[in-house]
Amino acid sequence: MYGYYFIYKMAHDVNIACDGDGENTSGLVAFILLSMITCGIYAWYWYYKLGNRLANNAGRYGLGIQENGTTVLMWCIFGTLICGIGPFIAMHILIKNSNMICNAYNRAHGLM
């Protein structure tokens, strides 16, 4: 249950911090429904798109993010062969990068 709340809040926060880039990260309902319909493939696509969006918006805040959606997707898919820890590393990358973007957004808007 907490995992779904986390996805909801991450999408919400990224949509605020990356507003104006012409993209929108879909929310929890789309994530759950489309992931169930596609047997989990949409979740990988969602992670991929989120990783790319974070990497593309890093320059707006003077940040340098090395990992993009492809890195996240490769950890999700091929990282499962390494004792199943790949998805955890992929989520760590997304959390780390979204925290960097959100902290930079807060500094830029005087919220820190």
PDB file of N, CA and C in Angstrom:
ATOM      1  N   MET A   1       0.819  -1.182   0.000  1.00  0.00           N
ATOM      2  CA  MET A   1       0.000   0.000   0.000  1.00  0.00           C
ATOM      3  C   MET A   1       0.876   1.264   0.000  1.00  0.00           C
ATOM      4  N   TYR A   2       1.927   1.240   0.821  1.00  0.00           N
ATOM      5  CA  TYR A   2       2.789   2.411   0.883  1.00  0.00           C
ATOM      6  C   TYR A   2       3.488   2.660  -0.453  1.00  0.00           C
ATOM      7  N   GLY A   3       3.822   1.608  -1.159  1.00  0.00           N
ATOM      8  CA  GLY A   3       4.481   1.753  -2.457  1.00  0.00           C
ATOM      9  C   GLY A   3       3.639   2.554  -3.435  1.00  0.00           C
ATOM     10  N   TYR A   4       2.338   2.308  -3.427  1.00  0.00           N
ATOM     11  CA  TYR A   4       1.452   3.066  -4.309  1.00  0.00           C
ATOM     12  C   TYR A   4       1.341   4.528  -3.880  1.00  0.00           C
ATOM     13  N   TYR A   5       1.296   4.764  -2.572  1.00  0.00           N
ATOM     14  CA  TYR A   5       1.270   6.149  -2.088  1.00  0.00           C
ATOM     15  C   TYR A   5       2.564   6.854  -2.488  1.00  0.00           C
ATOM     16  N   PHE A   6       3.675   6.142  -2.416  1.00  0.00           N
ATOM     17  CA  PHE A   6       4.959   6.722  -2.789  1.00  0.00           C
ATOM     18  C   PHE A   6       4.974   7.105  -4.268  1.00  0.00           C
ATOM     19  N   ILE A   7       4.441   6.234  -5.133  1.00  0.00           N
ATOM     20  CA  ILE A   7       4.359   6.532  -6.569  1.00  0.00           C
ATOM     21  C   ILE A   7       3.498   7.774  -6.783  1.00  0.00           C
ATOM     22  N   TYR A   8       2.373   7.856  -6.084  1.00  0.00           N
ATOM     23  CA  TYR A   8       1.475   9.008  -6.187  1.00  0.00           C
ATOM     24  C   TYR A   8       2.194  10.304  -5.823  1.00  0.00           C
ATOM     25  N   LYS A   9       2.885  10.301  -4.689  1.00  0.00           N
ATOM     26  CA  LYS A   9       3.578  11.512  -4.231  1.00  0.00           C
ATOM     27  C   LYS A   9       4.762  11.852  -5.129  1.00  0.00           C
ATOM     28  N   MET A  10       5.471  10.845  -5.617  1.00  0.00           N
ATOM     29  CA  MET A  10       6.604  11.122  -6.500  1.00  0.00           C
ATOM     30  C   MET A  10       6.116  11.781  -7.786  1.00  0.00           C
ATOM     31  N   ALA A  11       5.060  11.252  -8.372  1.00  0.00           N
ATOM     32  CA  ALA A  11       4.505  11.842  -9.596  1.00  0.00           C
ATOM     33  C   ALA A  11       4.022  13.258  -9.332  1.00  0.00           C
ATOM     34  N   HIS A  12       3.373  13.469  -8.208  1.00  0.00           N
ATOM     35  CA  HIS A  12       2.869  14.802  -7.844  1.00  0.00           C
ATOM     36  C   HIS A  12       4.010  15.799  -7.689  1.00  0.00           C
ATOM     37  N   ASP A  13       5.035  15.421  -6.945  1.00  0.00           N
ATOM     38  CA  ASP A  13       6.166  16.320  -6.701  1.00  0.00           C
ATOM     39  C   ASP A  13       6.957  16.610  -7.976  1.00  0.00           C
ATOM     40  N   VAL A  14       7.166  15.598  -8.802  1.00  0.00           N
ATOM     41  CA  VAL A  14       7.906  15.800 -10.050  1.00  0.00           C
ATOM     42  C   VAL A  14       7.108  16.692 -10.998  1.00  0.00           C
ATOM     43  N   ASN A  15       5.791  16.527 -11.028  1.00  0.00           N
ATOM     44  CA  ASN A  15       4.971  17.390 -11.877  1.00  0.00           C
ATOM     45  C   ASN A  15       5.057  18.850 -11.442  1.00  0.00           C
ATOM     46  N   ILE A  16       5.182  19.101 -10.158  1.00  0.00           N
ATOM     47  CA  ILE A  16       5.337  20.477  -9.674  1.00  0.00           C
ATOM     48  C   ILE A  16       6.728  21.008 -10.009  1.00  0.00           C
ATOM     49  N   ALA A  17       7.758  20.240  -9.688  1.00  0.00           N
ATOM     50  CA  ALA A  17       9.133  20.709  -9.877  1.00  0.00           C
ATOM     51  C   ALA A  17       9.500  20.856 -11.350  1.00  0.00           C
ATOM     52  N   CYS A  18       8.912  20.050 -12.223  1.00  0.00           N
ATOM     53  CA  CYS A  18       9.261  20.074 -13.646  1.00  0.00           C
ATOM     54  C   CYS A  18       8.178  20.757 -14.480  1.00  0.00           C
ATOM     55  N   ASP A  19       7.313  21.514 -13.840  1.00  0.00           N
ATOM     56  CA  ASP A  19       6.230  22.186 -14.556  1.00  0.00           C
ATOM     57  C   ASP A  19       6.806  23.122 -15.625  1.00  0.00           C
ATOM     58  N   GLY A  20       6.202  23.119 -16.784  1.00  0.00           N
ATOM     59  CA  GLY A  20       6.635  23.986 -17.865  1.00  0.00           C
ATOM     60  C   GLY A  20       7.534  23.305 -18.882  1.00  0.00           C
ATOM     61  N   ASP A  21       7.813  22.029 -18.691  1.00  0.00           N
ATOM     62  CA  ASP A  21       8.666  21.328 -19.650  1.00  0.00           C
ATOM     63  C   ASP A  21       7.866  20.650 -20.759  1.00  0.00           C
ATOM     64  N   GLY A  22       6.553  20.785 -20.725  1.00  0.00           N
ATOM     65  CA  GLY A  22       5.717  20.203 -21.765  1.00  0.00           C
ATOM     66  C   GLY A  22       5.374  18.743 -21.558  1.00  0.00           C
ATOM     67  N   GLU A  23       5.773  18.177 -20.445  1.00  0.00           N
ATOM     68  CA  GLU A  23       5.487  16.783 -20.144  1.00  0.00           C
ATOM     69  C   GLU A  23       4.632  16.698 -18.891  1.00  0.00           C
ATOM     70  N   ASN A  24       4.038  15.541 -18.676  1.00  0.00           N
ATOM     71  CA  ASN A  24       3.248  15.296 -17.479  1.00  0.00           C
ATOM     72  C   ASN A  24       3.467  13.844 -17.073  1.00  0.00           C
ATOM     73  N   THR A  25       3.830  13.633 -15.827  1.00  0.00           N
ATOM     74  CA  THR A  25       3.994  12.282 -15.306  1.00  0.00           C
ATOM     75  C   THR A  25       2.634  11.801 -14.840  1.00  0.00           C
ATOM     76  N   SER A  26       2.176  10.690 -15.412  1.00  0.00           N
ATOM     77  CA  SER A  26       0.848  10.184 -15.067  1.00  0.00           C
ATOM     78  C   SER A  26       0.812   9.754 -13.610  1.00  0.00           C
ATOM     79  N   GLY A  27      -0.375   9.801 -13.053  1.00  0.00           N
ATOM     80  CA  GLY A  27      -0.548   9.530 -11.636  1.00  0.00           C
ATOM     81  C   GLY A  27      -0.777   8.078 -11.306  1.00  0.00           C
ATOM     82  N   LEU A  28      -1.271   7.864 -10.108  1.00  0.00           N
ATOM     83  CA  LEU A  28      -1.394   6.529  -9.554  1.00  0.00           C
ATOM     84  C   LEU A  28      -2.430   5.672 -10.268  1.00  0.00           C
ATOM     85  N   VAL A  29      -3.580   6.237 -10.600  1.00  0.00           N
ATOM     86  CA  VAL A  29      -4.636   5.435 -11.224  1.00  0.00           C
ATOM     87  C   VAL A  29      -4.161   4.877 -12.563  1.00  0.00           C
ATOM     88  N   ALA A  30      -3.571   5.724 -13.385  1.00  0.00           N
ATOM     89  CA  ALA A  30      -3.042   5.255 -14.668  1.00  0.00           C
ATOM     90  C   ALA A  30      -1.936   4.233 -14.455  1.00  0.00           C
ATOM     91  N   PHE A  31      -1.080   4.474 -13.474  1.00  0.00           N
ATOM     92  CA  PHE A  31       0.020   3.546 -13.183  1.00  0.00           C
ATOM     93  C   PHE A  31      -0.517   2.164 -12.832  1.00  0.00           C
ATOM     94  N   ILE A  32      -1.499   2.107 -11.944  1.00  0.00           N
ATOM     95  CA  ILE A  32      -2.038   0.814 -11.508  1.00  0.00           C
ATOM     96  C   ILE A  32      -2.780   0.117 -12.641  1.00  0.00           C
ATOM     97  N   LEU A  33      -3.706   0.831 -13.273  1.00  0.00           N
ATOM     98  CA  LEU A  33      -4.535   0.207 -14.310  1.00  0.00           C
ATOM     99  C   LEU A  33      -3.711  -0.258 -15.508  1.00  0.00           C
ATOM    100  N   LEU A  34      -2.854   0.619 -16.007  1.00  0.00           N
ATOM    101  CA  LEU A  34      -2.064   0.251 -17.180  1.00  0.00           C
ATOM    102  C   LEU A  34      -1.021  -0.816 -16.864  1.00  0.00           C
ATOM    103  N   SER A  35      -0.519  -0.818 -15.646  1.00  0.00           N
ATOM    104  CA  SER A  35       0.425  -1.865 -15.260  1.00  0.00           C
ATOM    105  C   SER A  35      -0.276  -3.215 -15.184  1.00  0.00           C
ATOM    106  N   MET A  36      -1.500  -3.226 -14.696  1.00  0.00           N
ATOM    107  CA  MET A  36      -2.249  -4.486 -14.628  1.00  0.00           C
ATOM    108  C   MET A  36      -2.607  -4.971 -16.028  1.00  0.00           C
ATOM    109  N   ILE A  37      -3.015  -4.070 -16.898  1.00  0.00           N
ATOM    110  CA  ILE A  37      -3.407  -4.454 -18.258  1.00  0.00           C
ATOM    111  C   ILE A  37      -2.211  -4.993 -19.049  1.00  0.00           C
ATOM    112  N   THR A  38      -1.053  -4.376 -18.845  1.00  0.00           N
ATOM    113  CA  THR A  38       0.136  -4.763 -19.617  1.00  0.00           C
ATOM    114  C   THR A  38       1.049  -5.731 -18.865  1.00  0.00           C
ATOM    115  N   CYS A  39       0.558  -6.301 -17.792  1.00  0.00           N
ATOM    116  CA  CYS A  39       1.333  -7.270 -16.984  1.00  0.00           C
ATOM    117  C   CYS A  39       2.644  -6.679 -16.468  1.00  0.00           C
ATOM    118  N   GLY A  40       2.630  -5.430 -16.079  1.00  0.00           N
ATOM    119  CA  GLY A  40       3.781  -4.781 -15.465  1.00  0.00           C
ATOM    120  C   GLY A  40       4.699  -4.043 -16.414  1.00  0.00           C
ATOM    121  N   ILE A  41       4.493  -4.162 -17.698  1.00  0.00           N
ATOM    122  CA  ILE A  41       5.371  -3.488 -18.660  1.00  0.00           C
ATOM    123  C   ILE A  41       5.209  -1.976 -18.572  1.00  0.00           C
ATOM    124  N   TYR A  42       3.975  -1.507 -18.322  1.00  0.00           N
ATOM    125  CA  TYR A  42       3.774  -0.059 -18.219  1.00  0.00           C
ATOM    126  C   TYR A  42       4.560   0.521 -17.052  1.00  0.00           C
ATOM    127  N   ALA A  43       4.727  -0.203 -15.972  1.00  0.00           N
ATOM    128  CA  ALA A  43       5.511   0.295 -14.836  1.00  0.00           C
ATOM    129  C   ALA A  43       6.943   0.582 -15.271  1.00  0.00           C
ATOM    130  N   TRP A  44       7.515  -0.303 -16.068  1.00  0.00           N
ATOM    131  CA  TRP A  44       8.871  -0.053 -16.589  1.00  0.00           C
ATOM    132  C   TRP A  44       8.885   1.177 -17.472  1.00  0.00           C
ATOM    133  N   TYR A  45       7.871   1.322 -18.316  1.00  0.00           N
ATOM    134  CA  TYR A  45       7.770   2.505 -19.184  1.00  0.00           C
ATOM    135  C   TYR A  45       7.647   3.760 -18.337  1.00  0.00           C
ATOM    136  N   TRP A  46       6.869   3.715 -17.273  1.00  0.00           N
ATOM    137  CA  TRP A  46       6.685   4.865 -16.377  1.00  0.00           C
ATOM    138  C   TRP A  46       8.013   5.252 -15.733  1.00  0.00           C
ATOM    139  N   TYR A  47       8.757   4.254 -15.259  1.00  0.00           N
ATOM    140  CA  TYR A  47      10.072   4.517 -14.669  1.00  0.00           C
ATOM    141  C   TYR A  47      11.018   5.121 -15.704  1.00  0.00           C
ATOM    142  N   TYR A  48      10.977   4.586 -16.919  1.00  0.00           N
ATOM    143  CA  TYR A  48      11.812   5.097 -18.004  1.00  0.00           C
ATOM    144  C   TYR A  48      11.497   6.566 -18.293  1.00  0.00           C
ATOM    145  N   LYS A  49      10.221   6.881 -18.441  1.00  0.00           N
ATOM    146  CA  LYS A  49       9.819   8.260 -18.732  1.00  0.00           C
ATOM    147  C   LYS A  49      10.186   9.189 -17.578  1.00  0.00           C
ATOM    148  N   LEU A  50      10.008   8.746 -16.349  1.00  0.00           N
ATOM    149  CA  LEU A  50      10.341   9.572 -15.196  1.00  0.00           C
ATOM    150  C   LEU A  50      11.845   9.826 -15.141  1.00  0.00           C
ATOM    151  N   GLY A  51      12.642   8.801 -15.390  1.00  0.00           N
ATOM    152  CA  GLY A  51      14.099   8.981 -15.398  1.00  0.00           C
ATOM    153  C   GLY A  51      14.546   9.966 -16.456  1.00  0.00           C
ATOM    154  N   ASN A  52      13.954   9.893 -17.643  1.00  0.00           N
ATOM    155  CA  ASN A  52      14.283  10.847 -18.703  1.00  0.00           C
ATOM    156  C   ASN A  52      13.826  12.257 -18.348  1.00  0.00           C
ATOM    157  N   ARG A  53      12.652  12.370 -17.763  1.00  0.00           N
ATOM    158  CA  ARG A  53      12.148  13.703 -17.405  1.00  0.00           C
ATOM    159  C   ARG A  53      13.038  14.364 -16.360  1.00  0.00           C
ATOM    160  N   LEU A  54      13.460  13.606 -15.381  1.00  0.00           N
ATOM    161  CA  LEU A  54      14.354  14.160 -14.359  1.00  0.00           C
ATOM    162  C   LEU A  54      15.688  14.573 -14.966  1.00  0.00           C
ATOM    163  N   ALA A  55      16.250  13.736 -15.827  1.00  0.00           N
ATOM    164  CA  ALA A  55      17.534  14.066 -16.459  1.00  0.00           C
ATOM    165  C   ALA A  55      17.406  15.292 -17.362  1.00  0.00           C
ATOM    166  N   ASN A  56      16.304  15.416 -18.083  1.00  0.00           N
ATOM    167  CA  ASN A  56      16.110  16.548 -18.982  1.00  0.00           C
ATOM    168  C   ASN A  56      15.905  17.854 -18.242  1.00  0.00           C
ATOM    169  N   ASN A  57      15.327  17.816 -17.052  1.00  0.00           N
ATOM    170  CA  ASN A  57      15.063  19.036 -16.294  1.00  0.00           C
ATOM    171  C   ASN A  57      16.202  19.429 -15.364  1.00  0.00           C
ATOM    172  N   ALA A  58      17.215  18.622 -15.264  1.00  0.00           N
ATOM    173  CA  ALA A  58      18.332  18.937 -14.370  1.00  0.00           C
ATOM    174  C   ALA A  58      19.025  20.230 -14.774  1.00  0.00           C
ATOM    175  N   GLY A  59      19.159  20.470 -16.051  1.00  0.00           N
ATOM    176  CA  GLY A  59      19.822  21.685 -16.528  1.00  0.00           C
ATOM    177  C   GLY A  59      19.098  22.956 -16.137  1.00  0.00           C
ATOM    178  N   ARG A  60      17.800  22.903 -15.990  1.00  0.00           N
ATOM    179  CA  ARG A  60      17.025  24.084 -15.574  1.00  0.00           C
ATOM    180  C   ARG A  60      17.467  24.601 -14.215  1.00  0.00           C
ATOM    181  N   TYR A  61      17.945  23.689 -13.376  1.00  0.00           N
ATOM    182  CA  TYR A  61      18.335  24.042 -12.014  1.00  0.00           C
ATOM    183  C   TYR A  61      19.842  23.995 -11.806  1.00  0.00           C
ATOM    184  N   GLY A  62      20.597  23.884 -12.873  1.00  0.00           N
ATOM    185  CA  GLY A  62      22.051  23.858 -12.774  1.00  0.00           C
ATOM    186  C   GLY A  62      22.597  22.561 -12.200  1.00  0.00           C
ATOM    187  N   LEU A  63      21.872  21.474 -12.380  1.00  0.00           N
ATOM    188  CA  LEU A  63      22.298  20.175 -11.865  1.00  0.00           C
ATOM    189  C   LEU A  63      22.814  19.307 -13.001  1.00  0.00           C
ATOM    190  N   GLY A  64      23.596  18.348 -12.670  1.00  0.00           N
ATOM    191  CA  GLY A  64      24.055  17.369 -13.641  1.00  0.00           C
ATOM    192  C   GLY A  64      23.643  15.975 -13.189  1.00  0.00           C
ATOM    193  N   ILE A  65      22.708  15.384 -13.885  1.00  0.00           N
ATOM    194  CA  ILE A  65      22.250  14.033 -13.551  1.00  0.00           C
ATOM    195  C   ILE A  65      22.795  13.083 -14.612  1.00  0.00           C
ATOM    196  N   GLN A  66      23.557  12.109 -14.172  1.00  0.00           N
ATOM    197  CA  GLN A  66      24.180  11.162 -15.091  1.00  0.00           C
ATOM    198  C   GLN A  66      23.201  10.103 -15.592  1.00  0.00           C
ATOM    199  N   GLU A  67      22.307   9.655 -14.707  1.00  0.00           N
ATOM    200  CA  GLU A  67      21.409   8.556 -15.048  1.00  0.00           C
ATOM    201  C   GLU A  67      20.153   9.089 -15.735  1.00  0.00           C
ATOM    202  N   ASN A  68      19.754   8.426 -16.805  1.00  0.00           N
ATOM    203  CA  ASN A  68      18.509   8.794 -17.475  1.00  0.00           C
ATOM    204  C   ASN A  68      17.572   7.591 -17.465  1.00  0.00           C
ATOM    205  N   GLY A  69      16.525   7.652 -18.258  1.00  0.00           N
ATOM    206  CA  GLY A  69      15.543   6.577 -18.287  1.00  0.00           C
ATOM    207  C   GLY A  69      16.101   5.251 -18.740  1.00  0.00           C
ATOM    208  N   THR A  70      17.060   5.288 -19.645  1.00  0.00           N
ATOM    209  CA  THR A  70      17.655   4.043 -20.123  1.00  0.00           C
ATOM    210  C   THR A  70      18.399   3.331 -19.001  1.00  0.00           C
ATOM    211  N   THR A  71      19.103   4.083 -18.184  1.00  0.00           N
ATOM    212  CA  THR A  71      19.814   3.490 -17.048  1.00  0.00           C
ATOM    213  C   THR A  71      18.827   2.825 -16.097  1.00  0.00           C
ATOM    214  N   VAL A  72      17.747   3.536 -15.801  1.00  0.00           N
ATOM    215  CA  VAL A  72      16.729   2.997 -14.898  1.00  0.00           C
ATOM    216  C   VAL A  72      16.106   1.736 -15.488  1.00  0.00           C
ATOM    217  N   LEU A  73      15.774   1.774 -16.756  1.00  0.00           N
ATOM    218  CA  LEU A  73      15.154   0.623 -17.413  1.00  0.00           C
ATOM    219  C   LEU A  73      16.088  -0.585 -17.441  1.00  0.00           C
ATOM    220  N   MET A  74      17.354  -0.353 -17.708  1.00  0.00           N
ATOM    221  CA  MET A  74      18.312  -1.463 -17.721  1.00  0.00           C
ATOM    222  C   MET A  74      18.447  -2.092 -16.337  1.00  0.00           C
ATOM    223  N   TRP A  75      18.438  -1.285 -15.294  1.00  0.00           N
ATOM    224  CA  TRP A  75      18.487  -1.846 -13.945  1.00  0.00           C
ATOM    225  C   TRP A  75      17.221  -2.625 -13.645  1.00  0.00           C
ATOM    226  N   CYS A  76      16.077  -2.138 -14.107  1.00  0.00           N
ATOM    227  CA  CYS A  76      14.821  -2.865 -13.870  1.00  0.00           C
ATOM    228  C   CYS A  76      14.810  -4.218 -14.571  1.00  0.00           C
ATOM    229  N   ILE A  77      15.253  -4.236 -15.802  1.00  0.00           N
ATOM    230  CA  ILE A  77      15.156  -5.466 -16.598  1.00  0.00           C
ATOM    231  C   ILE A  77      16.305  -6.420 -16.309  1.00  0.00           C
ATOM    232  N   PHE A  78      17.528  -5.966 -16.537  1.00  0.00           N
ATOM    233  CA  PHE A  78      18.681  -6.855 -16.418  1.00  0.00           C
ATOM    234  C   PHE A  78      19.205  -6.970 -14.993  1.00  0.00           C
ATOM    235  N   GLY A  79      18.878  -5.995 -14.168  1.00  0.00           N
ATOM    236  CA  GLY A  79      19.325  -6.038 -12.783  1.00  0.00           C
ATOM    237  C   GLY A  79      18.661  -7.121 -11.967  1.00  0.00           C
ATOM    238  N   THR A  80      17.537  -7.646 -12.446  1.00  0.00           N
ATOM    239  CA  THR A  80      16.894  -8.742 -11.730  1.00  0.00           C
ATOM    240  C   THR A  80      17.737 -10.014 -11.787  1.00  0.00           C
ATOM    241  N   LEU A  81      18.630 -10.088 -12.761  1.00  0.00           N
ATOM    242  CA  LEU A  81      19.514 -11.247 -12.859  1.00  0.00           C
ATOM    243  C   LEU A  81      20.608 -11.232 -11.800  1.00  0.00           C
ATOM    244  N   ILE A  82      20.801 -10.074 -11.168  1.00  0.00           N
ATOM    245  CA  ILE A  82      21.824  -9.946 -10.123  1.00  0.00           C
ATOM    246  C   ILE A  82      21.127 -10.086  -8.772  1.00  0.00           C
ATOM    247  N   CYS A  83      20.716 -11.275  -8.475  1.00  0.00           N
ATOM    248  CA  CYS A  83      20.050 -11.603  -7.206  1.00  0.00           C
ATOM    249  C   CYS A  83      18.797 -10.758  -6.960  1.00  0.00           C
ATOM    250  N   GLY A  84      18.205 -10.226  -8.000  1.00  0.00           N
ATOM    251  CA  GLY A  84      16.961  -9.476  -7.865  1.00  0.00           C
ATOM    252  C   GLY A  84      17.090  -8.083  -7.294  1.00  0.00           C
ATOM    253  N   ILE A  85      18.311  -7.542  -7.231  1.00  0.00           N
ATOM    254  CA  ILE A  85      18.479  -6.219  -6.616  1.00  0.00           C
ATOM    255  C   ILE A  85      18.350  -5.075  -7.611  1.00  0.00           C
ATOM    256  N   GLY A  86      18.266  -5.366  -8.896  1.00  0.00           N
ATOM    257  CA  GLY A  86      18.196  -4.324  -9.917  1.00  0.00           C
ATOM    258  C   GLY A  86      17.054  -3.337  -9.743  1.00  0.00           C
ATOM    259  N   PRO A  87      15.817  -3.800  -9.502  1.00  0.00           N
ATOM    260  CA  PRO A  87      14.721  -2.844  -9.312  1.00  0.00           C
ATOM    261  C   PRO A  87      14.924  -1.926  -8.112  1.00  0.00           C
ATOM    262  N   PHE A  88      15.597  -2.417  -7.075  1.00  0.00           N
ATOM    263  CA  PHE A  88      15.881  -1.562  -5.921  1.00  0.00           C
ATOM    264  C   PHE A  88      16.878  -0.456  -6.293  1.00  0.00           C
ATOM    265  N   ILE A  89      17.872  -0.805  -7.096  1.00  0.00           N
ATOM    266  CA  ILE A  89      18.838   0.192  -7.552  1.00  0.00           C
ATOM    267  C   ILE A  89      18.162   1.199  -8.473  1.00  0.00           C
ATOM    268  N   ALA A  90      17.275   0.722  -9.347  1.00  0.00           N
ATOM    269  CA  ALA A  90      16.540   1.623 -10.236  1.00  0.00           C
ATOM    270  C   ALA A  90      15.700   2.604  -9.433  1.00  0.00           C
ATOM    271  N   MET A  91      15.006   2.118  -8.407  1.00  0.00           N
ATOM    272  CA  MET A  91      14.187   3.012  -7.580  1.00  0.00           C
ATOM    273  C   MET A  91      15.072   3.977  -6.801  1.00  0.00           C
ATOM    274  N   HIS A  92      16.236   3.509  -6.358  1.00  0.00           N
ATOM    275  CA  HIS A  92      17.181   4.398  -5.673  1.00  0.00           C
ATOM    276  C   HIS A  92      17.600   5.546  -6.590  1.00  0.00           C
ATOM    277  N   ILE A  93      17.853   5.245  -7.847  1.00  0.00           N
ATOM    278  CA  ILE A  93      18.234   6.275  -8.817  1.00  0.00           C
ATOM    279  C   ILE A  93      17.110   7.286  -8.985  1.00  0.00           C
ATOM    280  N   LEU A  94      15.879   6.807  -9.134  1.00  0.00           N
ATOM    281  CA  LEU A  94      14.742   7.715  -9.299  1.00  0.00           C
ATOM    282  C   LEU A  94      14.533   8.578  -8.060  1.00  0.00           C
ATOM    283  N   ILE A  95      14.636   7.989  -6.881  1.00  0.00           N
ATOM    284  CA  ILE A  95      14.459   8.750  -5.640  1.00  0.00           C
ATOM    285  C   ILE A  95      15.556   9.788  -5.484  1.00  0.00           C
ATOM    286  N   LYS A  96      16.796   9.377  -5.729  1.00  0.00           N
ATOM    287  CA  LYS A  96      17.928  10.310  -5.595  1.00  0.00           C
ATOM    288  C   LYS A  96      17.772  11.501  -6.544  1.00  0.00           C
ATOM    289  N   ASN A  97      17.435  11.217  -7.803  1.00  0.00           N
ATOM    290  CA  ASN A  97      17.318  12.286  -8.790  1.00  0.00           C
ATOM    291  C   ASN A  97      16.097  13.171  -8.538  1.00  0.00           C
ATOM    292  N   SER A  98      14.991  12.582  -8.121  1.00  0.00           N
ATOM    293  CA  SER A  98      13.823  13.418  -7.830  1.00  0.00           C
ATOM    294  C   SER A  98      14.070  14.277  -6.600  1.00  0.00           C
ATOM    295  N   ASN A  99      14.796  13.768  -5.615  1.00  0.00           N
ATOM    296  CA  ASN A  99      15.152  14.587  -4.456  1.00  0.00           C
ATOM    297  C   ASN A  99      16.044  15.754  -4.863  1.00  0.00           C
ATOM    298  N   MET A 100      17.001  15.503  -5.758  1.00  0.00           N
ATOM    299  CA  MET A 100      17.869  16.587  -6.235  1.00  0.00           C
ATOM    300  C   MET A 100      17.056  17.666  -6.939  1.00  0.00           C
ATOM    301  N   ILE A 101      16.144  17.259  -7.826  1.00  0.00           N
ATOM    302  CA  ILE A 101      15.324  18.219  -8.569  1.00  0.00           C
ATOM    303  C   ILE A 101      14.411  18.988  -7.624  1.00  0.00           C
ATOM    304  N   CYS A 102      13.770  18.290  -6.698  1.00  0.00           N
ATOM    305  CA  CYS A 102      12.840  18.957  -5.777  1.00  0.00           C
ATOM    306  C   CYS A 102      13.570  19.908  -4.837  1.00  0.00           C
ATOM    307  N   ASN A 103      14.766  19.531  -4.374  1.00  0.00           N
ATOM    308  CA  ASN A 103      15.554  20.446  -3.537  1.00  0.00           C
ATOM    309  C   ASN A 103      15.962  21.685  -4.316  1.00  0.00           C
ATOM    310  N   ALA A 104      16.352  21.509  -5.567  1.00  0.00           N
ATOM    311  CA  ALA A 104      16.724  22.650  -6.397  1.00  0.00           C
ATOM    312  C   ALA A 104      15.501  23.536  -6.669  1.00  0.00           C
ATOM    313  N   TYR A 105      14.344  22.925  -6.881  1.00  0.00           N
ATOM    314  CA  TYR A 105      13.107  23.685  -7.069  1.00  0.00           C
ATOM    315  C   TYR A 105      12.801  24.506  -5.821  1.00  0.00           C
ATOM    316  N   ASN A 106      12.935  23.901  -4.667  1.00  0.00           N
ATOM    317  CA  ASN A 106      12.660  24.614  -3.406  1.00  0.00           C
ATOM    318  C   ASN A 106      13.623  25.783  -3.221  1.00  0.00           C
ATOM    319  N   ARG A 107      14.913  25.588  -3.523  1.00  0.00           N
ATOM    320  CA  ARG A 107      15.879  26.682  -3.410  1.00  0.00           C
ATOM    321  C   ARG A 107      15.555  27.802  -4.387  1.00  0.00           C
ATOM    322  N   ALA A 108      15.199  27.436  -5.623  1.00  0.00           N
ATOM    323  CA  ALA A 108      14.906  28.437  -6.647  1.00  0.00           C
ATOM    324  C   ALA A 108      13.675  29.261  -6.328  1.00  0.00           C
ATOM    325  N   HIS A 109      12.752  28.695  -5.571  1.00  0.00           N
ATOM    326  CA  HIS A 109      11.521  29.402  -5.248  1.00  0.00           C
ATOM    327  C   HIS A 109      11.476  29.878  -3.787  1.00  0.00           C
ATOM    328  N   GLY A 110      12.631  29.870  -3.138  1.00  0.00           N
ATOM    329  CA  GLY A 110      12.748  30.400  -1.774  1.00  0.00           C
ATOM    330  C   GLY A 110      11.971  29.607  -0.734  1.00  0.00           C
ATOM    331  N   LEU A 111      11.836  28.327  -0.928  1.00  0.00           N
ATOM    332  CA  LEU A 111      11.074  27.497   0.001  1.00  0.00           C
ATOM    333  C   LEU A 111      11.956  26.779   1.001  1.00  0.00           C
ATOM    334  N   MET A 112      13.263  27.031   0.944  1.00  0.00           N
ATOM    335  CA  MET A 112      14.176  26.391   1.891  1.00  0.00           C
ATOM    336  C   MET A 112      14.805  27.424   2.776  1.00  0.00           C
TER     337      MET A 112
END
